[in-house]
Amino acid sequence: MKLIQEMPYRDCKLYLTYVTYDLLKNFSKSNSLQEIGSIHHLLDAYSTLAEFQAWMEDVVRALASEFDVPKSLSRKEELVLEIKDYVDNHLQDAQLSIEQVADNFSFSVSYIRQLFKEIMNVSLAEYMLQERIERVKAKLISNQLSVMEIADQCGFLSKGHFFATFKKFTTLTPKQYREIYEKNKNSPNAEKPFIGTVSTSAS
C-alpha cells in the first residue's frame, strides 16, 4: 500500500482495479466475497486509500480463516476451475463458444452448461460476457485505443452485441464510461488516492 500511495492518481486507480479484479476472480466462491458486485461499485464505497486498505485487510483475514482447514475439491469443482482457466485464456477469441469449450473437455454442451451453473451459480455464457466486459472496462481507462479496437481485443465480434452488452452491465455506453473516468480523474478530488466513479453494476 505504501508503493500504491506514492503512485500518480491514474496509476493508483488502475492498480487497485487490477488487484481487486484478481482477488474477486481467484476467490469467487469465497463466502467473504459473495456480496461484492462490480469492482468500480466497490471502489465507490471508499474515498481514501486507508479505508480501502482496511477493507482489504478484513477480507484477507476472512479468507485466511476459510482456508485454515484444507478442503479437497470435488471432481466437479476441479473441472469447473479447468473450464474457467480455459475460457479466461481464450476470451480474446471472438469465435469462442460453449460448443468449443465442450469439445475441448469432451463433454456435451448441456452437461457443461449444467455443471458450470451448478458450481458457479452463473451460466457459462453469462460468465464469458462478464469477464469480457471487465476487460473492456480496464482497457477503456488504461489506454487510448478506440472503443471498437478494445471490443475486438476482448472478443466481441458484433458491434451491436458489444454495445448492448456493455450497456446491460454498466448502464453506460463505452464512451460515457471513459468520459466519466477522465472527468473524475481530472477533478479537484484527484489528490486523493482514488475517488468513486459511477456505479457499474449490471442492472
mmCIF file of C-alpha atoms in Angstrom, residues 57-139:
data_model
loop_
_atom_site.group_PDB
_atom_site.id
_atom_site.type_symbol
_atom_site.label_atom_id
_atom_site.label_comp_id
_atom_site.label_asym_id
_atom_site.label_seq_id
_atom_site.Cartn_x
_atom_site.Cartn_y
_atom_site.Cartn_z
ATOM 1 C CA GLU A 57 -7.208 -6.432 5.427
ATOM 2 C CA ASP A 58 -10.608 -7.589 6.687
ATOM 3 C CA VAL A 59 -11.124 -9.618 3.520
ATOM 4 C CA VAL A 60 -7.682 -11.218 3.736
ATOM 5 C CA ARG A 61 -8.293 -12.215 7.361
ATOM 6 C CA ALA A 62 -11.676 -13.678 6.434
ATOM 7 C CA LEU A 63 -10.176 -15.598 3.513
ATOM 8 C CA ALA A 64 -7.394 -16.918 5.739
ATOM 9 C CA SER A 65 -9.912 -18.250 8.245
ATOM 10 C CA GLU A 66 -11.841 -20.010 5.476
ATOM 11 C CA PHE A 67 -8.722 -21.770 4.274
ATOM 12 C CA ASP A 68 -7.398 -22.761 7.706
ATOM 13 C CA VAL A 69 -8.861 -26.217 7.194
ATOM 14 C CA PRO A 70 -7.755 -27.757 3.889
ATOM 15 C CA LYS A 71 -10.699 -28.653 1.729
ATOM 16 C CA SER A 72 -10.411 -31.105 -1.096
ATOM 17 C CA LEU A 73 -12.189 -30.105 -4.270
ATOM 18 C CA SER A 74 -14.689 -32.462 -5.786
ATOM 19 C CA ARG A 75 -14.077 -33.633 -9.336
ATOM 20 C CA LYS A 76 -16.887 -31.326 -10.487
ATOM 21 C CA GLU A 77 -15.255 -28.306 -8.849
ATOM 22 C CA GLU A 78 -11.890 -29.189 -10.335
ATOM 23 C CA LEU A 79 -13.435 -29.485 -13.774
ATOM 24 C CA VAL A 80 -15.169 -26.116 -13.466
ATOM 25 C CA LEU A 81 -11.863 -24.494 -12.461
ATOM 26 C CA GLU A 82 -10.293 -26.020 -15.557
ATOM 27 C CA ILE A 83 -13.155 -24.676 -17.666
ATOM 28 C CA LYS A 84 -12.705 -21.203 -16.168
ATOM 29 C CA ASP A 85 -8.990 -21.255 -16.928
ATOM 30 C CA TYR A 86 -9.657 -22.339 -20.494
ATOM 31 C CA VAL A 87 -12.281 -19.641 -21.022
ATOM 32 C CA ASP A 88 -10.120 -16.929 -19.420
ATOM 33 C CA ASN A 89 -7.257 -17.814 -21.751
ATOM 34 C CA HIS A 90 -9.450 -17.692 -24.856
ATOM 35 C CA LEU A 91 -11.756 -14.730 -24.227
ATOM 36 C CA GLN A 92 -9.958 -12.644 -26.840
ATOM 37 C CA ASP A 93 -11.148 -15.150 -29.458
ATOM 38 C CA ALA A 94 -14.434 -13.892 -30.854
ATOM 39 C CA GLN A 95 -15.217 -17.419 -32.036
ATOM 40 C CA LEU A 96 -15.081 -18.863 -28.521
ATOM 41 C CA SER A 97 -18.325 -20.690 -27.826
ATOM 42 C CA ILE A 98 -19.780 -23.097 -25.308
ATOM 43 C CA GLU A 99 -19.629 -25.739 -28.042
ATOM 44 C CA GLN A 100 -15.881 -25.166 -28.355
ATOM 45 C CA VAL A 101 -15.444 -25.437 -24.588
ATOM 46 C CA ALA A 102 -17.469 -28.655 -24.506
ATOM 47 C CA ASP A 103 -15.435 -30.146 -27.356
ATOM 48 C CA ASN A 104 -12.181 -29.271 -25.591
ATOM 49 C CA PHE A 105 -13.249 -31.186 -22.481
ATOM 50 C CA SER A 106 -15.032 -33.974 -24.395
ATOM 51 C CA PHE A 107 -18.394 -33.367 -22.750
ATOM 52 C CA SER A 108 -21.775 -32.473 -24.149
ATOM 53 C CA VAL A 109 -22.835 -28.840 -24.308
ATOM 54 C CA SER A 110 -25.782 -29.489 -21.991
ATOM 55 C CA TYR A 111 -23.544 -31.107 -19.357
ATOM 56 C CA ILE A 112 -21.010 -28.270 -19.452
ATOM 57 C CA ARG A 113 -23.797 -25.705 -19.057
ATOM 58 C CA GLN A 114 -25.429 -27.591 -16.203
ATOM 59 C CA LEU A 115 -22.142 -28.244 -14.398
ATOM 60 C CA PHE A 116 -20.882 -24.661 -14.603
ATOM 61 C CA LYS A 117 -24.196 -23.229 -13.394
ATOM 62 C CA GLU A 118 -24.346 -25.745 -10.543
ATOM 63 C CA ILE A 119 -20.888 -24.876 -9.200
ATOM 64 C CA MET A 120 -20.632 -21.166 -10.083
ATOM 65 C CA ASN A 121 -24.271 -20.062 -9.695
ATOM 66 C CA VAL A 122 -23.959 -18.249 -13.008
ATOM 67 C CA SER A 123 -24.318 -19.588 -16.529
ATOM 68 C CA LEU A 124 -21.182 -20.108 -18.595
ATOM 69 C CA ALA A 125 -22.473 -17.715 -21.249
ATOM 70 C CA GLU A 126 -23.065 -15.018 -18.631
ATOM 71 C CA TYR A 127 -19.627 -15.601 -17.116
ATOM 72 C CA MET A 128 -17.984 -15.150 -20.505
ATOM 73 C CA LEU A 129 -19.819 -11.860 -21.035
ATOM 74 C CA GLN A 130 -18.985 -10.586 -17.543
ATOM 75 C CA GLU A 131 -15.299 -11.354 -17.971
ATOM 76 C CA ARG A 132 -15.167 -9.697 -21.382
ATOM 77 C CA ILE A 133 -16.849 -6.556 -20.085
ATOM 78 C CA GLU A 134 -14.431 -6.356 -17.134
ATOM 79 C CA ARG A 135 -11.539 -6.493 -19.601
ATOM 80 C CA VAL A 136 -13.150 -3.799 -21.734
ATOM 81 C CA LYS A 137 -13.613 -1.524 -18.715
ATOM 82 C CA ALA A 138 -9.989 -1.953 -17.671
ATOM 83 C CA LYS A 139 -8.768 -1.136 -21.189
#
